Coordinates of C-alpha atoms in Angstrom, one line a residue:
M1 CA 3.5 10.9 -19.8
A2 CA 0.9 8.7 -17.7
I3 CA 3.2 5.2 -17.9
R4 CA 6.2 4.4 -15.7
R5 CA 7.7 1.0 -15.6
Y6 CA 9.8 -0.3 -12.5
T7 CA 11.7 -3.8 -14.0
A8 CA 12.3 -6.1 -10.8
S9 CA 15.2 -5.2 -9.2
A10 CA 15.5 -9.2 -7.5
D11 CA 13.7 -12.5 -7.8
T12 CA 13.8 -16.0 -7.2
T13 CA 11.9 -19.3 -6.9
I14 CA 12.3 -21.2 -3.4
V15 CA 10.8 -24.7 -3.0
S16 CA 10.2 -27.3 -0.7
A17 CA 9.5 -30.1 -3.4
Y18 CA 11.4 -33.7 -3.8
Q19 CA 14.6 -33.9 -5.8
A20 CA 14.5 -36.8 -8.5
D21 CA 14.7 -39.2 -5.9
L22 CA 11.9 -38.3 -4.1
K23 CA 13.2 -39.0 -1.1
T24 CA 15.4 -35.5 -0.3
R25 CA 13.5 -32.1 -0.4
G26 CA 15.2 -29.2 -2.2
T27 CA 14.7 -27.1 0.2
G28 CA 18.0 -25.5 0.1
S29 CA 17.9 -24.8 -3.8
N30 CA 18.0 -21.3 -5.2
M31 CA 16.9 -20.2 -8.8
G32 CA 17.5 -16.6 -8.7
K33 CA 19.1 -16.3 -11.8
A34 CA 16.4 -18.3 -13.5
D35 CA 14.7 -16.8 -16.7
V36 CA 11.2 -18.2 -15.4
M37 CA 9.9 -18.7 -11.9
E38 CA 7.6 -21.2 -11.0
I39 CA 4.7 -21.7 -8.2
F40 CA 2.8 -25.0 -7.4
S41 CA 1.4 -27.5 -5.1
I42 CA 1.8 -31.3 -5.4
Y43 CA 0.2 -33.0 -3.1
G44 CA 0.6 -37.1 -2.0
R45 CA 3.4 -38.2 -4.2
Q46 CA 4.7 -39.7 -1.0
Q47 CA 2.9 -41.3 1.8
V48 CA 4.7 -39.9 5.1
S49 CA 2.6 -42.6 7.1
S50 CA -0.2 -45.4 6.7
S51 CA -2.3 -42.3 7.6
A52 CA -4.2 -41.3 4.3
T53 CA -3.9 -37.5 6.4
T54 CA -0.4 -37.4 6.3
A55 CA 0.5 -37.6 2.5
S56 CA 3.0 -35.5 1.6
Q57 CA 3.1 -31.5 0.1
E58 CA 5.3 -29.9 -2.0
L59 CA 5.3 -25.9 -2.7
S60 CA 6.9 -23.2 -4.4
R61 CA 6.8 -19.7 -4.2
L62 CA 7.9 -17.1 -5.7
L63 CA 9.7 -13.8 -4.3
V64 CA 10.0 -10.5 -6.5
Q65 CA 11.5 -7.0 -5.1
F66 CA 11.2 -3.5 -7.2
P67 CA 13.2 -0.1 -6.7
V68 CA 11.1 1.6 -4.8
S69 CA 13.6 4.1 -4.6
K70 CA 13.7 5.2 -8.1
M71 CA 10.1 5.8 -7.9
S72 CA 10.6 7.8 -4.7
S73 CA 13.0 9.9 -6.4
E74 CA 11.3 10.0 -9.5
R75 CA 8.4 11.2 -7.5
S76 CA 10.1 14.0 -5.9
S77 CA 11.4 15.2 -9.6
G78 CA 8.0 15.1 -11.1
K79 CA 8.1 12.3 -13.1
I80 CA 5.0 10.5 -11.4
P81 CA 2.4 12.6 -9.4
A82 CA 1.6 12.6 -5.8
S83 CA 0.2 10.2 -3.8
G84 CA -4.0 9.8 -4.4
S85 CA -2.8 10.5 -7.8
V86 CA -1.3 7.3 -9.2
S87 CA -2.4 3.9 -9.3
F88 CA 0.5 0.9 -8.9
Y89 CA -0.1 -2.4 -10.9
L90 CA 2.1 -5.6 -10.2
R91 CA 2.4 -7.5 -13.5
L92 CA 3.6 -10.7 -13.8
Y93 CA 3.6 -12.5 -17.4
N94 CA 2.7 -15.9 -18.0
A95 CA 5.2 -18.3 -19.3
K96 CA 4.4 -21.2 -21.2
T97 CA 5.4 -24.6 -20.1
S98 CA 5.0 -27.8 -21.3
K99 CA 3.9 -29.0 -17.8
T100 CA 0.7 -30.1 -16.5
V101 CA -1.0 -26.3 -15.7
P102 CA -3.5 -25.7 -12.6
E103 CA -7.3 -24.7 -13.3
D104 CA -9.5 -23.1 -10.9
Y105 CA -7.2 -21.4 -8.8
K106 CA -6.2 -18.0 -6.8
L107 CA -3.0 -16.5 -6.3
M108 CA -1.7 -14.4 -3.4
V109 CA 0.9 -11.6 -3.2
F110 CA 1.6 -11.0 0.3
P111 CA 4.5 -8.5 1.6
I112 CA 7.9 -9.6 2.7
S113 CA 8.5 -9.0 6.1
Q114 CA 12.6 -9.4 6.2
S115 CA 15.4 -8.7 3.9
W116 CA 16.6 -11.8 1.5
Q117 CA 18.9 -12.4 -1.2
E118 CA 18.4 -13.2 -4.6
G119 CA 21.2 -15.9 -5.4
D120 CA 22.5 -17.0 -8.5
G121 CA 21.1 -20.9 -8.8
L122 CA 19.3 -22.0 -12.2
D123 CA 18.5 -25.1 -11.7
L124 CA 14.2 -25.6 -11.5
E125 CA 13.9 -28.9 -12.4
N126 CA 16.1 -31.1 -9.9
Y127 CA 16.9 -28.3 -7.4
R128 CA 20.7 -29.3 -7.2
D129 CA 21.5 -25.3 -7.2
L130 CA 21.7 -25.5 -2.9
T131 CA 23.0 -22.2 -1.2
K132 CA 25.1 -24.4 1.5
N133 CA 24.2 -21.7 3.8
G134 CA 25.6 -18.9 1.2
P135 CA 24.3 -16.3 -0.9
G136 CA 20.8 -16.7 -2.1
A137 CA 17.1 -17.4 -0.6
N138 CA 15.6 -20.6 -0.5
W139 CA 12.8 -22.2 1.3
I140 CA 14.9 -22.5 4.8
N141 CA 17.4 -19.3 4.6
A142 CA 16.7 -16.1 3.4
G143 CA 20.3 -15.2 2.6
S144 CA 23.7 -16.0 3.7
S145 CA 24.6 -16.6 7.3
S146 CA 27.4 -14.3 7.3
T147 CA 24.9 -11.3 6.7
G148 CA 22.7 -12.2 9.7
V149 CA 19.7 -13.0 7.5
S150 CA 19.8 -16.5 7.3
K151 CA 16.8 -18.0 8.5
W152 CA 13.4 -16.6 7.6
Q153 CA 11.6 -15.2 11.1
S154 CA 8.0 -15.1 11.2
I155 CA 6.3 -11.8 12.3
A156 CA 5.6 -13.5 15.8
G157 CA 9.2 -15.1 16.3
G158 CA 11.1 -18.2 15.3
T159 CA 11.5 -19.5 12.2
S160 CA 9.0 -19.6 8.9
P161 CA 10.1 -21.8 6.0
G162 CA 8.5 -20.5 3.2
G163 CA 9.5 -17.0 3.8
S164 CA 8.4 -14.3 6.0
Y165 CA 5.2 -12.5 5.0
K166 CA 2.6 -9.8 6.9
T167 CA 0.0 -11.6 7.1
G168 CA -2.9 -9.4 8.4
S169 CA -2.7 -10.1 11.9
A170 CA -1.0 -6.8 12.8
G171 CA -3.8 -5.1 10.9
D172 CA -2.1 -5.1 7.5
S173 CA -5.4 -7.1 5.7
Q174 CA -5.2 -4.4 3.0
F175 CA -1.8 -4.7 2.0
I176 CA -2.5 -8.4 0.9
Y177 CA -3.9 -9.0 -2.8
S178 CA -5.1 -12.0 -4.6
Q179 CA -6.1 -12.8 -8.1
S180 CA -8.6 -15.5 -9.4
F181 CA -7.6 -17.7 -12.4
A182 CA -9.4 -20.0 -14.5
T183 CA -6.5 -21.5 -16.5
G184 CA -3.2 -21.8 -15.9
L185 CA -2.4 -19.4 -18.9
G186 CA -3.0 -15.8 -17.8
D187 CA -0.8 -12.9 -16.7
L188 CA -1.0 -11.6 -13.1
E189 CA -2.0 -8.0 -12.7
V190 CA -3.0 -6.5 -9.3
D191 CA -3.5 -2.8 -7.9
I192 CA -0.9 -2.6 -5.2
T193 CA -0.9 1.0 -4.9
G194 CA -1.4 0.8 -1.0
L195 CA 1.3 -1.0 -0.4
V196 CA 3.9 1.3 -3.0
E197 CA 3.0 3.9 -1.0
Q198 CA 3.9 2.0 2.2
W199 CA 7.6 1.5 0.6
I200 CA 7.4 4.9 -0.3
K201 CA 7.2 6.3 2.8
G202 CA 9.5 3.7 4.4
A203 CA 10.0 2.7 7.8
S204 CA 11.1 6.1 8.6
G205 CA 7.9 7.6 7.2
G206 CA 5.8 5.1 9.2
G207 CA 5.7 2.9 6.2
F208 CA 7.1 -0.3 5.5
P209 CA 10.6 -1.5 4.2
N210 CA 10.8 -2.3 0.7
Y211 CA 11.5 -6.0 0.8
G212 CA 8.9 -7.0 -2.1
V213 CA 6.4 -9.4 -2.5
G214 CA 5.7 -13.1 -2.2
V215 CA 3.6 -14.6 -4.6
H216 CA 2.1 -17.9 -3.9
L217 CA -1.5 -20.1 -4.1
S218 CA -3.9 -19.3 -1.1
A219 CA -4.0 -21.6 1.7
S220 CA -7.1 -23.1 0.3
Y221 CA -5.2 -24.5 -2.8
E222 CA -1.6 -25.2 -1.2
G223 CA -1.4 -29.0 -0.3
Y224 CA -2.9 -30.3 3.0
Y225 CA -0.8 -30.9 5.7
S226 CA -1.2 -32.0 9.9
S227 CA 1.7 -32.2 11.7
S228 CA 1.7 -34.7 14.3
N229 CA 1.6 -32.4 17.3
G230 CA -1.2 -30.7 15.0
I231 CA -0.3 -27.0 15.9
S232 CA 2.9 -26.4 14.4
N233 CA 5.1 -26.9 11.1
S234 CA 7.0 -30.0 10.5
G235 CA 10.8 -29.0 9.7
S236 CA 10.1 -27.8 6.5
V237 CA 6.4 -28.7 5.8
L238 CA 4.1 -26.4 6.6
R239 CA 0.7 -27.1 8.8
N240 CA -2.1 -26.1 6.7
I241 CA -5.3 -28.0 7.8
Q242 CA -7.5 -25.8 5.4
G243 CA -5.2 -27.0 2.5
A244 CA -6.2 -29.1 -0.6
R245 CA -5.9 -32.7 -1.1
K246 CA -5.1 -32.3 -5.1
S247 CA -2.4 -30.8 -6.9
Y248 CA -2.1 -27.7 -8.6
Y249 CA 1.2 -27.4 -10.9
T250 CA 2.7 -25.6 -12.6
K251 CA 2.3 -21.9 -13.4
R252 CA 5.3 -20.2 -14.6
F253 CA 6.0 -16.4 -14.9
F254 CA 8.9 -14.8 -16.7
A255 CA 11.6 -13.6 -14.2
R256 CA 13.4 -10.2 -14.7
G257 CA 16.4 -12.4 -16.4
S258 CA 14.1 -13.1 -19.2
Q259 CA 15.3 -12.3 -22.5
Y260 CA 11.9 -10.8 -23.7
F261 CA 11.7 -7.5 -22.7
F262 CA 7.7 -6.9 -22.5
K263 CA 7.6 -10.2 -20.2
R264 CA 9.8 -9.0 -17.4
P265 CA 7.9 -8.7 -13.9
V266 CA 7.0 -4.6 -13.3
I267 CA 5.3 -2.4 -11.3
E268 CA 3.5 -0.1 -13.4
A269 CA 2.4 3.4 -12.5
R270 CA -0.7 4.9 -14.3
W271 CA -2.7 7.8 -13.9
N272 CA -4.8 10.2 -15.5
S273 CA -2.9 12.9 -16.9
I274 CA -5.5 14.2 -19.6
K275 CA -5.7 18.3 -19.9
R276 CA -8.8 19.1 -21.8
D277 CA -8.7 22.8 -22.8
D278 CA -11.9 23.9 -24.8
R279 CA -10.7 27.4 -25.8
A280 CA -11.1 26.1 -29.5
S281 CA -14.4 24.6 -28.5
F282 CA -16.1 26.8 -25.9
Y283 CA -20.0 26.5 -26.1
Y284 CA -22.3 29.3 -24.7
S285 CA -25.0 27.7 -22.0
S286 CA -28.1 25.9 -23.5
S287 CA -31.2 24.4 -22.4
L288 CA -30.3 21.7 -24.7
A289 CA -27.1 20.7 -23.2
P290 CA -27.5 19.3 -19.2
S291 CA -25.8 21.4 -16.8
G292 CA -22.3 19.4 -16.8
E293 CA -22.3 20.0 -20.6
N294 CA -22.6 23.8 -20.2
L295 CA -19.4 24.0 -18.4
N296 CA -16.1 24.6 -20.4
T297 CA -12.6 24.1 -18.9
L298 CA -10.0 27.3 -19.9
F299 CA -6.1 26.7 -19.5
L300 CA -3.6 29.2 -18.9
Y301 CA -0.2 27.8 -19.6
N302 CA 2.8 30.0 -18.3
Y303 CA 5.9 29.4 -20.3
I304 CA 9.0 31.4 -19.3
R305 CA 12.0 31.1 -21.6
G306 CA 10.7 27.8 -23.2
R307 CA 9.9 26.5 -19.7
L308 CA 6.6 25.8 -17.8
V309 CA 6.9 27.4 -14.4
D310 CA 4.5 28.5 -11.8
I311 CA 3.4 32.2 -11.4
P312 CA 5.4 33.5 -7.9
G313 CA 3.6 34.9 -5.0
L314 CA 0.2 33.4 -5.9
D315 CA -2.2 32.5 -2.6
G316 CA -2.5 28.6 -2.6
G317 CA -1.7 28.6 -6.4
K318 CA -4.9 30.2 -7.2
L319 CA -5.9 33.3 -10.1
L320 CA -9.0 35.0 -10.5
V321 CA -10.8 34.8 -14.1
S322 CA -12.8 37.4 -15.8
V323 CA -14.5 37.3 -18.6
Y324 CA -15.1 40.8 -20.9
S325 CA -17.1 41.0 -24.9
G326 CA -15.1 42.6 -27.5
S327 CA -14.4 46.0 -28.4
A328 CA -16.3 46.8 -31.4
D329 CA -12.9 45.7 -34.0
N330 CA -12.3 42.7 -31.6
S331 CA -8.8 44.3 -31.0
G332 CA -9.0 43.7 -26.9
P333 CA -11.5 43.6 -23.7
S334 CA -14.4 45.9 -23.7
G335 CA -17.2 46.9 -21.0
S336 CA -17.6 45.4 -17.8
T337 CA -17.0 41.6 -16.9
L338 CA -19.7 39.3 -18.0
L339 CA -21.9 37.2 -15.4
L340 CA -19.8 33.6 -15.2
Y341 CA -21.3 30.6 -13.9
G342 CA -19.8 27.2 -12.7
P343 CA -18.1 25.7 -9.4
G344 CA -18.6 28.1 -6.2
A345 CA -20.5 30.4 -8.5
G346 CA -23.9 29.9 -7.3
S347 CA -27.3 30.1 -9.2
A348 CA -27.0 33.7 -9.2
G349 CA -23.3 33.4 -10.7
K350 CA -20.4 35.7 -10.3
Y351 CA -18.3 38.2 -11.9
N352 CA -15.3 35.8 -11.7
V353 CA -14.4 32.2 -11.1
T354 CA -11.3 30.8 -9.3
A355 CA -8.5 29.0 -11.1
S356 CA -6.5 26.5 -9.7
K357 CA -3.0 25.1 -10.4
A358 CA -3.2 21.9 -12.4
D359 CA 0.3 21.2 -12.7
T360 CA 3.9 23.1 -12.9
G361 CA 3.2 26.4 -14.6
I362 CA -0.6 25.2 -15.6
Y363 CA -3.5 26.6 -14.6
S364 CA -7.2 26.1 -15.4
C365 CA -10.9 27.0 -14.7
S366 CA -14.3 25.9 -15.4
V367 CA -17.0 28.1 -16.2
A368 CA -20.1 28.6 -18.2
I369 CA -21.7 31.7 -20.0
T370 CA -25.1 32.4 -21.4
A371 CA -25.1 33.9 -24.3
A372 CA -26.7 37.1 -25.1
N373 CA -29.9 38.0 -27.8
T374 CA -27.1 38.1 -30.2
P375 CA -24.7 36.1 -29.1
I376 CA -20.7 38.0 -29.0
Q377 CA -18.3 36.4 -31.5
V378 CA -15.3 36.9 -29.4
L379 CA -14.8 37.0 -25.7
Y380 CA -11.5 37.8 -23.5
D381 CA -10.6 36.0 -20.6
V382 CA -8.9 37.9 -17.9
W383 CA -6.5 35.9 -15.6
H384 CA -5.5 38.1 -12.6
S385 CA -4.8 37.9 -8.6
G386 CA -5.7 41.1 -6.4
S387 CA -4.7 44.2 -8.7
T388 CA -2.2 42.3 -10.8
Q389 CA -3.2 41.2 -14.6
Y390 CA -1.3 38.1 -15.8
V391 CA -2.4 37.3 -18.9
T392 CA -5.3 38.5 -21.5
A393 CA -6.3 35.9 -23.6
S394 CA -9.6 35.3 -26.4
F395 CA -11.8 32.4 -27.2
R396 CA -14.8 32.2 -30.3
P397 CA -18.0 30.7 -28.3
I398 CA -20.3 28.3 -30.4
T399 CA -23.7 27.7 -29.9
F400 CA -25.4 24.5 -29.5
G401 CA -27.7 23.4 -32.2
G402 CA -29.9 20.4 -32.7
Q403 CA -29.7 18.2 -36.0
T404 CA -32.2 16.1 -38.0
N405 CA -30.0 13.3 -38.7
T406 CA -27.8 10.7 -36.9
R407 CA -24.1 11.5 -36.7
E408 CA -21.8 9.1 -38.7
P409 CA -18.4 10.1 -38.3
I410 CA -15.4 8.7 -40.1
Y411 CA -12.4 10.5 -39.1
Y412 CA -9.1 10.9 -41.3
C413 CA -6.2 11.7 -38.6
N414 CA -2.3 12.4 -38.9
I415 CA 0.4 13.1 -36.6
T416 CA 1.8 15.8 -37.6
N417 CA 5.1 16.2 -35.7
L418 CA 6.2 12.1 -36.3
Q419 CA 10.0 11.5 -36.3
Q420 CA 11.5 8.5 -38.2
S421 CA 13.0 7.5 -34.8
Y422 CA 13.8 8.1 -31.1
A423 CA 16.4 7.1 -28.6
P424 CA 14.7 5.1 -25.6
V425 CA 15.6 8.0 -23.3
Q426 CA 13.4 10.2 -24.9
N427 CA 10.0 11.8 -23.4
A428 CA 8.1 13.0 -27.0
R429 CA 4.8 14.9 -27.5
F430 CA 2.8 13.8 -30.3
N431 CA 0.4 16.0 -31.9
L432 CA -2.6 14.9 -33.9
Y433 CA -4.4 16.3 -36.7
I434 CA -7.9 15.0 -37.0
R435 CA -11.1 15.9 -39.3
E436 CA -13.9 13.9 -40.4
K437 CA -13.5 12.7 -43.7
N438 CA -16.5 14.0 -45.8
W439 CA -14.9 17.7 -45.0
S440 CA -15.1 19.6 -48.0
P441 CA -13.6 22.9 -48.4
T442 CA -13.9 25.2 -51.0
I443 CA -10.9 26.2 -53.0
Y444 CA -11.2 29.5 -51.2
T445 CA -10.8 28.0 -47.9
K446 CA -7.8 26.0 -48.9
A447 CA -6.0 29.0 -50.2
N448 CA -6.6 31.2 -47.4
N449 CA -7.2 29.1 -44.0
D450 CA -5.1 26.3 -42.2
P451 CA -7.5 23.3 -42.3
P452 CA -9.8 22.9 -39.1
T453 CA -8.4 20.5 -36.6
T454 CA -11.0 18.0 -34.6
S455 CA -10.8 17.1 -31.2
I456 CA -11.9 14.5 -29.9
V457 CA -13.1 14.3 -26.3
S458 CA -12.3 11.2 -25.3
A459 CA -9.4 9.2 -27.6
S460 CA -6.9 6.8 -26.7
Y461 CA -3.5 5.3 -28.2
R462 CA -1.9 2.2 -28.2
V463 CA 1.4 0.8 -29.1
Y464 CA 2.4 -2.7 -30.9
R465 CA 5.9 -3.7 -32.1
V466 CA 5.5 -4.0 -35.7
M467 CA 7.5 -7.3 -36.5
D468 CA 5.2 -9.8 -34.6
G469 CA 2.5 -7.7 -33.1
Q470 CA 3.8 -8.0 -29.4
S471 CA 1.7 -5.1 -27.3
A472 CA 3.8 -2.7 -25.7
V473 CA 1.5 -0.5 -24.5
P474 CA -2.6 -1.5 -24.6
Y475 CA -5.7 0.7 -24.6
Y476 CA -5.7 1.7 -20.9
T477 CA -9.3 3.3 -20.9
G478 CA -10.3 2.7 -17.7
S479 CA -10.4 4.6 -14.4
N480 CA -6.8 5.5 -14.5
F481 CA -7.2 6.6 -18.3
A482 CA -3.2 6.4 -18.4
T483 CA -3.3 6.7 -22.7
G484 CA -5.9 8.8 -22.9
L485 CA -5.2 12.4 -25.5
S486 CA -5.4 15.8 -24.0
Y487 CA -6.2 18.2 -26.3
D488 CA -5.9 22.4 -26.5
V489 CA -6.6 25.4 -29.3
S490 CA -4.2 22.9 -31.5
G491 CA -6.3 19.9 -31.5
N492 CA -5.3 16.6 -29.7
Y493 CA -2.0 15.5 -28.4
F494 CA -0.3 13.0 -25.9
D495 CA 3.4 12.5 -24.1
F496 CA 5.2 9.0 -24.5
D497 CA 8.0 7.8 -22.4
M498 CA 10.2 5.8 -25.1
S499 CA 11.9 4.0 -22.1
L500 CA 8.7 1.8 -22.5
L501 CA 9.8 0.2 -25.7
E502 CA 13.0 -2.2 -26.3
P503 CA 15.5 -0.6 -28.8
G504 CA 16.2 -2.1 -31.9
Y505 CA 12.9 -2.2 -33.2
A506 CA 9.9 -0.2 -35.3
Y507 CA 6.8 0.5 -33.3
A508 CA 3.3 1.8 -34.4
F509 CA 0.5 3.9 -32.7
K510 CA -3.0 3.1 -32.9
F511 CA -6.1 5.3 -31.8
A512 CA -9.4 4.9 -30.9
F513 CA -12.0 7.3 -30.6
Y514 CA -15.1 6.8 -28.0
D515 CA -18.7 6.9 -29.8
S516 CA -21.1 8.0 -27.3
E517 CA -23.6 6.8 -29.8
L518 CA -22.7 3.3 -30.2
Q519 CA -21.7 3.3 -26.5
S520 CA -17.8 1.6 -27.4
W521 CA -14.6 2.6 -28.9
Q522 CA -13.6 2.6 -32.2
E523 CA -10.4 1.9 -33.6
Q524 CA -9.4 4.2 -36.6
D525 CA -7.4 3.1 -39.8
Q526 CA -4.4 4.7 -39.7
T527 CA -1.3 3.2 -38.7
F528 CA 1.8 5.4 -37.8
K529 CA 5.2 3.4 -37.5
F530 CA 8.5 4.5 -36.0
R531 CA 11.8 3.2 -34.6
V532 CA 13.6 2.9 -31.4
E533 CA 17.4 3.3 -31.6
N534 CA 20.0 3.1 -28.8
H535 CA 23.0 4.8 -31.0
E536 CA 26.4 4.5 -29.2
Y537 CA 27.7 7.6 -30.6

């Protein structure tokens, strides 16, 4: 699993726009139960005075909060990695509208600096769902006066219509984010890792309280307004002398109450969980290969009663690994340790390398070995610490060889353990069998050997809903590589969290392999279908 999603726990829209009479502002309205949220800036529908610079400003902003306590508990339980090894993305999904949409604009994401209430308003058209100082945030109030959070408060003190945000004045500018849009039809996807880590720390740990984020147009796109005294807001109207003298409306996003499962606002955690175990494809060092390609990675998996468990008593979670040639009949290690090269070994090499903990119960090391004049067919790796030998394993090294023709690989793929259906709370591991389609074994090979599997170094998966092609999980092949496939001696594999999918539907996996010669990802032909079912028994 390298993806977790956390759906919003509260959201609403707050506005300073006029109601239908174009006289009364809907600043007391709340839209906490609406299935969409909207952002806009309308300039000049009303002339406030004879001066052209005092035309009306009407704004809409949205507030969203997420279950950070769940993120924190899942980090403690190991479901998401430690800080520095995971990225968090705020994702809001475009909701189509018949209204005019803005073009060429920028949205800002600010941390909210005080608590607020979601409310239960619905009216996004006439703004008639007024809170009347009761529960629910609006343009003026953060919530009910009975809770002690009635007015929005600015960081510097005093009231702050339109919401209270961290604006960077206290050195928090690195926690303010933005995204530019060419049209009004795109989704918002912003890396807010730094902010989420502050929320997970919490105020008691030197971070921020989790009040969520406010999303609205940047100051240069919100409507211009200069108050009569030139230095402050005018009631509910915000002073903005760098603002726009044109309108930007209306950008809509789906809210958490949307019927569309894959469109609800989420924070998506992504990380690289790939493990590349070269035990089945260990290569001797060669002058044909650059130094990095001569390194191989070996893994040790410490299963105790079917569970991965850390080896007790290790100093800093580290092991030593030595490699031996095999005995005459290759039944075990023999002779002296072989000279190894790799990280920390230097140009002269060493007779053992250090293995580090890669995950709970999993240890790995990187190593290079130079072949003898007659390459040894079987090598034995011994994992030890001091005088204690924990595990002895083996592998069959391969020698690099040049080719006289270009490669044109076409692959056959199969998920060997695919089930017809899965539960939405299930985390499943999928094992792939992959071979080149032009593999042509002899009758003897078919009768006596398991068919060989090819491990693809750079492979990725995606998931879509079969009914309508809705993307559930796209290919994430960037720096996080959250949809990358691992491999070991048995071939490629990956883990998938079924809670990412809406129950009651059929889904399909597709795979793409990176072709280094074409420098592009090639999607494979095969499709693997399954269902997610939420059974009541």
